[in-house]
Short mmCIF file of C-alpha atoms in Angstrom, two decimals:
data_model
loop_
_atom_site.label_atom_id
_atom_site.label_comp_id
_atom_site.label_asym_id
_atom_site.label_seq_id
_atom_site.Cartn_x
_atom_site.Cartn_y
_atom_site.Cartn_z
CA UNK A 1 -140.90 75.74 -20.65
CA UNK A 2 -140.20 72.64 -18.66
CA UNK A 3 -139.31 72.89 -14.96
CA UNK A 4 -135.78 71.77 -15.58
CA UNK A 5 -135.31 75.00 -18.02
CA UNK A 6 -136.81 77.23 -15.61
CA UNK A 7 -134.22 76.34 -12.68
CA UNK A 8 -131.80 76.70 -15.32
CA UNK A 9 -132.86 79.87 -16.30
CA UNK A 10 -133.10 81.09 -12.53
CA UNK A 11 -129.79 79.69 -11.92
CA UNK A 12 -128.20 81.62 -15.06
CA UNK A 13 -130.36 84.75 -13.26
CA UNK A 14 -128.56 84.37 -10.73
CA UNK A 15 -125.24 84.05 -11.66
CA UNK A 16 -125.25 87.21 -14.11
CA UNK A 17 -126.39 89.23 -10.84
CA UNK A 18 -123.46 87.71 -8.86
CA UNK A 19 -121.34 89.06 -12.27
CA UNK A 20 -122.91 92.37 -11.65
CA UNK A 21 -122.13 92.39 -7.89
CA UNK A 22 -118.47 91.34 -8.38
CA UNK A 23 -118.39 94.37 -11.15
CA UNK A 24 -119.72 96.54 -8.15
CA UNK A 25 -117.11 95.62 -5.83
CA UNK A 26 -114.44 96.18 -8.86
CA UNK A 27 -113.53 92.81 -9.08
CA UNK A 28 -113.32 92.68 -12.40
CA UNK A 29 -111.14 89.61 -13.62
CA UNK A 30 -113.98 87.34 -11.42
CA UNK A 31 -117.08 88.98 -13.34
CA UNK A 32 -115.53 88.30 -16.69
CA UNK A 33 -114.97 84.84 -15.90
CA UNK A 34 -119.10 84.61 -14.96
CA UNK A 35 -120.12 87.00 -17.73
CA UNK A 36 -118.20 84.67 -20.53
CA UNK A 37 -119.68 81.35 -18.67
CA UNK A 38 -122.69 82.75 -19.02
CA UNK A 39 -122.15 83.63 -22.77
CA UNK A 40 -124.66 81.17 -24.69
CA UNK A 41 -126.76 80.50 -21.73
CA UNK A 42 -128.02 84.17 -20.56
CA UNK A 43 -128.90 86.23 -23.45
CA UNK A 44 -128.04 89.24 -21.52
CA UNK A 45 -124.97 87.91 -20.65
CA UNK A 46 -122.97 89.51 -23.39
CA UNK A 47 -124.33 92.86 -22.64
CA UNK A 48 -123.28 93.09 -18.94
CA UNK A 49 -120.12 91.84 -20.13
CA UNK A 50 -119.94 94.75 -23.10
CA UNK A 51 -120.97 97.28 -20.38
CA UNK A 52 -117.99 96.45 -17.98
CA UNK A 53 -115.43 96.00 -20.91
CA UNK A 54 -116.64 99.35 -21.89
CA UNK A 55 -116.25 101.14 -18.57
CA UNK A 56 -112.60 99.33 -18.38
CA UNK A 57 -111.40 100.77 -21.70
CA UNK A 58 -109.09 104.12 -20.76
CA UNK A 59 -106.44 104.45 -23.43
CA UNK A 60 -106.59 104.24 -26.92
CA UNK A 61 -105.43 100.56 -27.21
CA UNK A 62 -107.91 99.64 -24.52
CA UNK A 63 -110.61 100.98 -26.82
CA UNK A 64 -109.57 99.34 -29.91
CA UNK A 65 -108.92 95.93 -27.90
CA UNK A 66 -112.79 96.29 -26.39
CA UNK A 67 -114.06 97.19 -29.71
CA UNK A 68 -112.83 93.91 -30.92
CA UNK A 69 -114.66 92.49 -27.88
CA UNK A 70 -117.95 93.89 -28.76
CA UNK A 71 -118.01 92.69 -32.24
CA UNK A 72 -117.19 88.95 -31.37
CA UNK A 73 -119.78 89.04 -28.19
CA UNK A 74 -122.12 90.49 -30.91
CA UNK A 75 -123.00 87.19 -32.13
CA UNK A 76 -124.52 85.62 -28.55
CA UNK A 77 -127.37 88.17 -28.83
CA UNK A 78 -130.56 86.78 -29.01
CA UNK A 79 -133.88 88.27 -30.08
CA UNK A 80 -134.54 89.40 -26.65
CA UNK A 81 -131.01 91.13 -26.32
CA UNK A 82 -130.20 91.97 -29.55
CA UNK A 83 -131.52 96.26 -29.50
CA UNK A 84 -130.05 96.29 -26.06
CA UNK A 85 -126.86 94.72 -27.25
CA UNK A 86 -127.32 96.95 -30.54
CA UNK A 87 -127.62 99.89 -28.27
CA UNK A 88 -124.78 99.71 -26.33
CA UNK A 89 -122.66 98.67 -29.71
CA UNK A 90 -123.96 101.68 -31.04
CA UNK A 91 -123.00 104.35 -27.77
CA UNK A 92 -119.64 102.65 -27.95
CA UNK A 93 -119.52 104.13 -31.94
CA UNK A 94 -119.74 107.73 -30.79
CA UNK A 95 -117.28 106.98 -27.84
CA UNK A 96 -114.96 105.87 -30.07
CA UNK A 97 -115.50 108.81 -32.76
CA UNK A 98 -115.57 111.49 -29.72
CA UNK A 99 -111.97 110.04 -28.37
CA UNK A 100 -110.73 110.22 -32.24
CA UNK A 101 -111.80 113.90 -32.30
CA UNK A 102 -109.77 114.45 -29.15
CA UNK A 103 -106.68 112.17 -30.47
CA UNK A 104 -106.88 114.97 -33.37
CA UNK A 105 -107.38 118.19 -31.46
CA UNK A 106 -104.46 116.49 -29.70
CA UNK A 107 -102.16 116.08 -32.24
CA UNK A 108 -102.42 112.87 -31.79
CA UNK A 109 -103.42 111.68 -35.57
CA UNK A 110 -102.14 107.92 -35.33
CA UNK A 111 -104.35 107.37 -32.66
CA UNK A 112 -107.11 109.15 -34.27
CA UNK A 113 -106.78 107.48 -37.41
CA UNK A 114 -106.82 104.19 -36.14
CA UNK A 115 -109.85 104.67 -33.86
CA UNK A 116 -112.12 105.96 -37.38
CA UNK A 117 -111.12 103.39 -39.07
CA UNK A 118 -112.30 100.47 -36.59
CA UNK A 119 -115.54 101.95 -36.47
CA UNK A 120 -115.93 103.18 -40.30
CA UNK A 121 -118.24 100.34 -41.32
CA UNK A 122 -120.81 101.70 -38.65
CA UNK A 123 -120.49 105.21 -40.39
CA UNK A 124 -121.49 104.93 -44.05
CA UNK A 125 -121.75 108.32 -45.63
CA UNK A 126 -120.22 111.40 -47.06
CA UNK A 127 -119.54 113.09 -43.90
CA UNK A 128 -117.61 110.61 -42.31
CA UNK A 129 -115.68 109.48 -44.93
CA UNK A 130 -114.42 113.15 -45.53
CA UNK A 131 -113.51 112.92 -41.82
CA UNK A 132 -111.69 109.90 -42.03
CA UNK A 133 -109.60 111.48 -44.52
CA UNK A 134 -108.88 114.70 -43.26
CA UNK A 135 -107.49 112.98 -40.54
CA UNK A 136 -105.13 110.49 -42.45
CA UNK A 137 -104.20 113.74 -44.39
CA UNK A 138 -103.07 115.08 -41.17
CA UNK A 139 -100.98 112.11 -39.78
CA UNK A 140 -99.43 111.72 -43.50
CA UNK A 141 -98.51 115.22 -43.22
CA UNK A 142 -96.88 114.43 -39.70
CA UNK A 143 -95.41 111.70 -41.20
CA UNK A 144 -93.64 113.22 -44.09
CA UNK A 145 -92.07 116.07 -41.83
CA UNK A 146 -90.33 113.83 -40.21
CA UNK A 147 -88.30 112.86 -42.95
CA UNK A 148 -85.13 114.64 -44.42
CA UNK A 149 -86.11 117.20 -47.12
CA UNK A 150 -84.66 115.28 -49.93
CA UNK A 151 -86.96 112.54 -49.29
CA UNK A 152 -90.08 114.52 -48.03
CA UNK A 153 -92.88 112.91 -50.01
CA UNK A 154 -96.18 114.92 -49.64
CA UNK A 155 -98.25 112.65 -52.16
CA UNK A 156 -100.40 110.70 -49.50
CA UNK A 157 -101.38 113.70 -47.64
CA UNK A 158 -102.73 115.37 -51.40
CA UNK A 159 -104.46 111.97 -52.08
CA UNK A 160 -106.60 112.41 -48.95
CA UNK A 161 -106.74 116.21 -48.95
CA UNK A 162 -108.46 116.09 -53.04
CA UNK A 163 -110.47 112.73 -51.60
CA UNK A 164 -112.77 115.12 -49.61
CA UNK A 165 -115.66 116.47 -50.94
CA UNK A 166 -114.86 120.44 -50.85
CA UNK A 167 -111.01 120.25 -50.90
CA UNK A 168 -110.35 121.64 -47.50
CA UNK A 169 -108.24 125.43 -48.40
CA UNK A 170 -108.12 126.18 -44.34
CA UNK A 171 -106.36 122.60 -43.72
CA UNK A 172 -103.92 123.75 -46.49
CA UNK A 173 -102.85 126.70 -44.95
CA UNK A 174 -102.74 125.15 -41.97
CA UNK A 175 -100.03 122.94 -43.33
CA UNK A 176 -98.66 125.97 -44.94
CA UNK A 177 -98.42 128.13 -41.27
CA UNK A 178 -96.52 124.59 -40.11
CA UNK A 179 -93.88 125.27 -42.38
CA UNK A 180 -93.78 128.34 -42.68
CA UNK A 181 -92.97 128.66 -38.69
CA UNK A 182 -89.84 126.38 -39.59
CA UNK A 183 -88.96 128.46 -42.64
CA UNK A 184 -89.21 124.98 -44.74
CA UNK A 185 -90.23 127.26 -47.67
CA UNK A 186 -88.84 124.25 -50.19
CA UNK A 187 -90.76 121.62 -48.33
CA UNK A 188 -94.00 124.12 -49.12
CA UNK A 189 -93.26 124.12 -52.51
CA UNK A 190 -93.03 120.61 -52.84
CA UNK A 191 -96.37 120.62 -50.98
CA UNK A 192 -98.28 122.96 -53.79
CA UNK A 193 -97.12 121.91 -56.52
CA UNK A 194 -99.37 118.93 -56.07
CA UNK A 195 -102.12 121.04 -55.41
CA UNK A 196 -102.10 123.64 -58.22
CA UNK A 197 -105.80 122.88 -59.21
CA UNK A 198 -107.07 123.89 -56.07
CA UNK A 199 -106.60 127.47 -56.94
CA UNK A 200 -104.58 130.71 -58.32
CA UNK A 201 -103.62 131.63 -54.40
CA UNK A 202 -101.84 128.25 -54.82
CA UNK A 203 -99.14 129.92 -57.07
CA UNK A 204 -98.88 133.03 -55.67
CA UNK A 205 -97.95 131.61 -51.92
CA UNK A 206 -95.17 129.59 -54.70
CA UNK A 207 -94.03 132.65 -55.79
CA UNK A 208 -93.34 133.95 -52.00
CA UNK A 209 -91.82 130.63 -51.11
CA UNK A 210 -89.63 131.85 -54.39
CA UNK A 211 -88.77 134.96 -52.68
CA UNK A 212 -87.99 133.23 -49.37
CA UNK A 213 -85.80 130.56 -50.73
CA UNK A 214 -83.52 132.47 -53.28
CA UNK A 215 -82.99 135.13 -50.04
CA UNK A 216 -81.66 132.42 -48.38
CA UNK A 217 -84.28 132.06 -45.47
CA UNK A 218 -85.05 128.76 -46.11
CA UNK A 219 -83.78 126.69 -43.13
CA UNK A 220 -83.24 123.74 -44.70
CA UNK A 221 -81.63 124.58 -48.06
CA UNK A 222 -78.82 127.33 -48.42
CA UNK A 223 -77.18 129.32 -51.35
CA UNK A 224 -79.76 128.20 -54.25
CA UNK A 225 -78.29 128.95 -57.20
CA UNK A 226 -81.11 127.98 -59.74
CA UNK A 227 -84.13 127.49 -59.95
CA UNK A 228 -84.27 123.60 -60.14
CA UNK A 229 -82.25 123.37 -56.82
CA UNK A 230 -86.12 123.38 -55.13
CA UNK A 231 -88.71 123.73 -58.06
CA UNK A 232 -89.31 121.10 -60.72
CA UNK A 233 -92.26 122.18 -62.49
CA UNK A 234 -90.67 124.61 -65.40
CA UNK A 235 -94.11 125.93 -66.23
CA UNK A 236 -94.62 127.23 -62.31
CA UNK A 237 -90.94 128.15 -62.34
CA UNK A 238 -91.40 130.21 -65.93
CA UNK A 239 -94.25 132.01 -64.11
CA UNK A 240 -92.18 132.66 -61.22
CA UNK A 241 -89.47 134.13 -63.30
CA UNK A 242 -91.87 136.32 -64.91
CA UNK A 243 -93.67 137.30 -61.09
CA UNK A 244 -89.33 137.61 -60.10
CA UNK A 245 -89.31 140.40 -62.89
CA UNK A 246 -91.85 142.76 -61.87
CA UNK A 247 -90.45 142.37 -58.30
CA UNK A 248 -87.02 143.64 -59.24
CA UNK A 249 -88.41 146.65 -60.40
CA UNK A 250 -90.55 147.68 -58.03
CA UNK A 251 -87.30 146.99 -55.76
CA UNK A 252 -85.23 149.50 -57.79
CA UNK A 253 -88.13 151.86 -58.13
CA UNK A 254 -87.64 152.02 -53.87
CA UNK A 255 -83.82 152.19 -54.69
CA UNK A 256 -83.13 148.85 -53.34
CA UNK A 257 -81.03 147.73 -56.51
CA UNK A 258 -79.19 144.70 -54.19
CA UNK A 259 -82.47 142.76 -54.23
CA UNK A 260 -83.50 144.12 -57.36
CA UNK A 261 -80.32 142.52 -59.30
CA UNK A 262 -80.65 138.93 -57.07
CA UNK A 263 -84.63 139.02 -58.24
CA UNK A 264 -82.89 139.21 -61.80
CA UNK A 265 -80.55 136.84 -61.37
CA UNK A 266 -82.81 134.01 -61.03
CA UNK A 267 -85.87 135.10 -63.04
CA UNK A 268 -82.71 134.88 -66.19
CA UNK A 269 -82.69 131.30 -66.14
CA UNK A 270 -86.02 131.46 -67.92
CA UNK A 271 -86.30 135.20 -69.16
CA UNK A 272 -82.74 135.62 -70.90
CA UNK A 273 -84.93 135.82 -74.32
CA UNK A 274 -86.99 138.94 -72.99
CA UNK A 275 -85.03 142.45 -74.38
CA UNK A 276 -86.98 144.27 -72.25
CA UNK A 277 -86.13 142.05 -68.92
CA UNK A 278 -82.64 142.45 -69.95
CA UNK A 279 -82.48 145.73 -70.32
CA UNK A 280 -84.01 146.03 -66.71
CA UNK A 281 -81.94 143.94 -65.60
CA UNK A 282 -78.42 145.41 -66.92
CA UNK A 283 -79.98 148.94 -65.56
CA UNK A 284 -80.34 147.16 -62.07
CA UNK A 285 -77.00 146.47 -62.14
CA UNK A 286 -75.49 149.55 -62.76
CA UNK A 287 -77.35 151.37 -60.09
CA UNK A 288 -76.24 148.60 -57.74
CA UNK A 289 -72.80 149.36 -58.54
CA UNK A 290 -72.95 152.64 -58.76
CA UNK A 291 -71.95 153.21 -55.49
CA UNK A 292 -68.74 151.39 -55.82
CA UNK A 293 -67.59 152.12 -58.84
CA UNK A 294 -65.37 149.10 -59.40
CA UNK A 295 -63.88 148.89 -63.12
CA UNK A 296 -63.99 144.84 -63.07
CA UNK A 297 -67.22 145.29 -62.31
CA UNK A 298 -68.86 147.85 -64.79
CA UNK A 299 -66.49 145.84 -67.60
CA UNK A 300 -68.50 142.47 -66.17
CA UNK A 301 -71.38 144.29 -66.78
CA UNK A 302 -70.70 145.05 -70.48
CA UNK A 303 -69.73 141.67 -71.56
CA UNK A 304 -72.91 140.78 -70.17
CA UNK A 305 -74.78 143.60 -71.96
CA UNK A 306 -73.55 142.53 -75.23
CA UNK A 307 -73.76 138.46 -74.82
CA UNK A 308 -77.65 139.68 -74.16
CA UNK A 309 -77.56 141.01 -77.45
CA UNK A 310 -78.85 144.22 -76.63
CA UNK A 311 -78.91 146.67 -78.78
CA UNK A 312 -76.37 149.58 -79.67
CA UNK A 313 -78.77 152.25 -78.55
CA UNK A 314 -79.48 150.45 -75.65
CA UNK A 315 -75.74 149.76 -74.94
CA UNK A 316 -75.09 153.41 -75.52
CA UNK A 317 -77.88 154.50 -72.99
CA UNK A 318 -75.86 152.17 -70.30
CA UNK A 319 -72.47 153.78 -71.27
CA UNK A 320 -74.18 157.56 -70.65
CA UNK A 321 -74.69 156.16 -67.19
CA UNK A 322 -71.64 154.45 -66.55
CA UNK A 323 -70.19 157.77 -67.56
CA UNK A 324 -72.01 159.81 -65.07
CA UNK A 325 -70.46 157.19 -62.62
CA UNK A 326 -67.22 158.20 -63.04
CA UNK A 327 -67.59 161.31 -63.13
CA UNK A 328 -68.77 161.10 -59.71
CA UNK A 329 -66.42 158.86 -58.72
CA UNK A 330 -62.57 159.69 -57.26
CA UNK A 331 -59.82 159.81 -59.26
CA UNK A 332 -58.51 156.50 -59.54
CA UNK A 333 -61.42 154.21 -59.81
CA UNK A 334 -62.73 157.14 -62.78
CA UNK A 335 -59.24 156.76 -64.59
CA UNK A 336 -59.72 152.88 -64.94
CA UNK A 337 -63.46 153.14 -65.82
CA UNK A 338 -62.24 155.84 -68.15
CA UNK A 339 -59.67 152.77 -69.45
CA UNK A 340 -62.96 150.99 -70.33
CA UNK A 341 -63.75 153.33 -73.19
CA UNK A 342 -60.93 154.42 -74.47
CA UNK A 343 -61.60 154.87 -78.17
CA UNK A 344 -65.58 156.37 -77.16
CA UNK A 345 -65.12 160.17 -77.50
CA UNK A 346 -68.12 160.67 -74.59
CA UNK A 347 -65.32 159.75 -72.10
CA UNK A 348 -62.57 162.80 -73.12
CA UNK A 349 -63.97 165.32 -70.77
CA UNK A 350 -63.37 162.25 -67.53
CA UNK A 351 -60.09 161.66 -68.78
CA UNK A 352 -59.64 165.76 -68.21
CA UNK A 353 -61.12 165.87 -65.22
CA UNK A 354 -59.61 162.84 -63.55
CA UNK A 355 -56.04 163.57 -65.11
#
């Protein structure tokens, strides 16, 4: 080295210390100015500079902004500052991950999101990658709740939730809980029904959503009157009707015919084939209006009876109980079930009672 370069050298010495001082005294703006001077001419320049961008960098755009820094200042290291640039570089990686894991315990998955993915080239592997996309899962998820339920579109959150290696069940049902505390029991159909292959709980939490929708606690969608107002998967629905069935009559086993005959209401739409759903469900009826009595009613009742094409024995078996009805009930509302059935002889001894 000639005398000329080691002045030079001395000087540059010099001036990076002078950086360093004005960094001390928080005069930041000045020491950039020297650092970036220096860029080319100190090799150690562009890690002083690194180090105060670094210290600088608060919020979240602050961190993304210095990270862009750092990878441009990466190319004025030499082989004498290259594993101490490298090393800063590489403490800046986990700063950046650790603020993206706060972001996300924050709620705050944009910001997450966009931190990960700066720094993703610097995190090959399995473990990463499934964390990078358990975290876009989560701000798609935020996303998509903020949209009306007719447009709710759950599909990016399922891409990234099936992308990771073990699909995540516990970040489901976190989603689930979510919407569950807003009674959006549609949206959570909407939800599973992209996520069917993860397992059978999948269709049973369906089948409660079912429940939850058709007794109108849903808080976005009111008075469903079928089936396809929030399902469109007939095979799910099918099962549902079926799982709607056995519901009913464990309600009417407990006497609680009102849900028992709205259980059987819906799970018709797919069932109305079944004789022995039918006959369930015609039984569920006439306990639920047993208590009233009403002659439109029970007549209602029969037409439906017979456009279910059950059979005469089985019609007979409801009439027995329809009799027992009005034989229980007062006068009047006994003379015009009585009206019903005119021409069956079972009826003669209401008609002399009631008369």
């Amino acid at each position: 080295m000639g005398l000329f370069s080691w002045i030079k050298n001395k000087y540059y010495d010099f001036r990076l210390s002078q950086a360093d001082k004005s960094v001390d005294n928080r005069e930041f703006d000045k020491a950039q100015l020297t650092y970036e001077s220096l860029l080319g001419k100190q090799p150690f320049a562009n890690v002083h500079l690194a180090k105060m961008l670094i210290g600088n960098a608060n919020s979240v755009n602050d961190k993304l902004n210095v990270w862009k820094r750092l990878l441009n200042l990466r190319q004025y290291s030499t082989e004498e500052s290259n594993n101490d640039f490298e090393s800063v570089l590489n403490s800046y990686v986990n700063t950046m991950e650790s603020a993206a894991s706060a972001g996300f315990s924050s709620k705050r998955y944009g910001d997450a999101v966009e931190l990960l993915v700066a720094i993703k080239t610097f995190r090959p592997g399995r473990q990463f990658s499934d964390k990078l996309n358990r975290y876009k899962a989560y701000r798609s998820f935020d996303i998509a709740n903020s949209t009306s339920l007719s447009s709710v579109d759950y599909k990016d959150t399922v891409g990234y939730i099936t992308q990771i290696s073990d699909v995540p069940v516990s970040d489901i049902k976190e989603f689930l809980k979510i919407l569950e505390a807003d009674k959006q029991y549609c949206r959570g159909i909407i939800l599973l029904l992209q996520l069917l292959s993860v397992g059978s709980w999948i269709k049973d939490t369906i089948f409660n959503y079912v429940v939850e929708i058709i007794s109108d606690n849903d808080s976005e969608r009111k008075n469903v009157k079928k089936y396809s107002d929030f399902c469109n998967d007939k095979t799910v629905c099918k099962n549902s009707a079926v799982d709607l069935a056995k519901r009913a009559v464990k309600k009417a086993t407990s006497k609680d015919y009102k849900t028992a005959v709205l259980f059987d209401s819906f799970a018709a739409e797919y069932l109305s084939a079944d004789n022995a759903f039918n006959v369930d469900r015609s039984n569920h009826i006439v306990e639920e209006l047993s208590s009233r009595a009403d002659a439109k009613e029970i007549k209602s009742l029969l037409e439906l009876a017979k456009s279910l094409k059950l059979s005469e024995e089985q019609i007979a078996k409801l009439a027995n109980r329809i009799n027992a009805i009005a034989v229980s009930a007062n006068p009047p509302k006994a003379i015009a079930i009585c009206r019903l059935f005119i021409i069956l002889p079972d009826f003669q001894t209401v008609t002399k009672m009631v008369a």
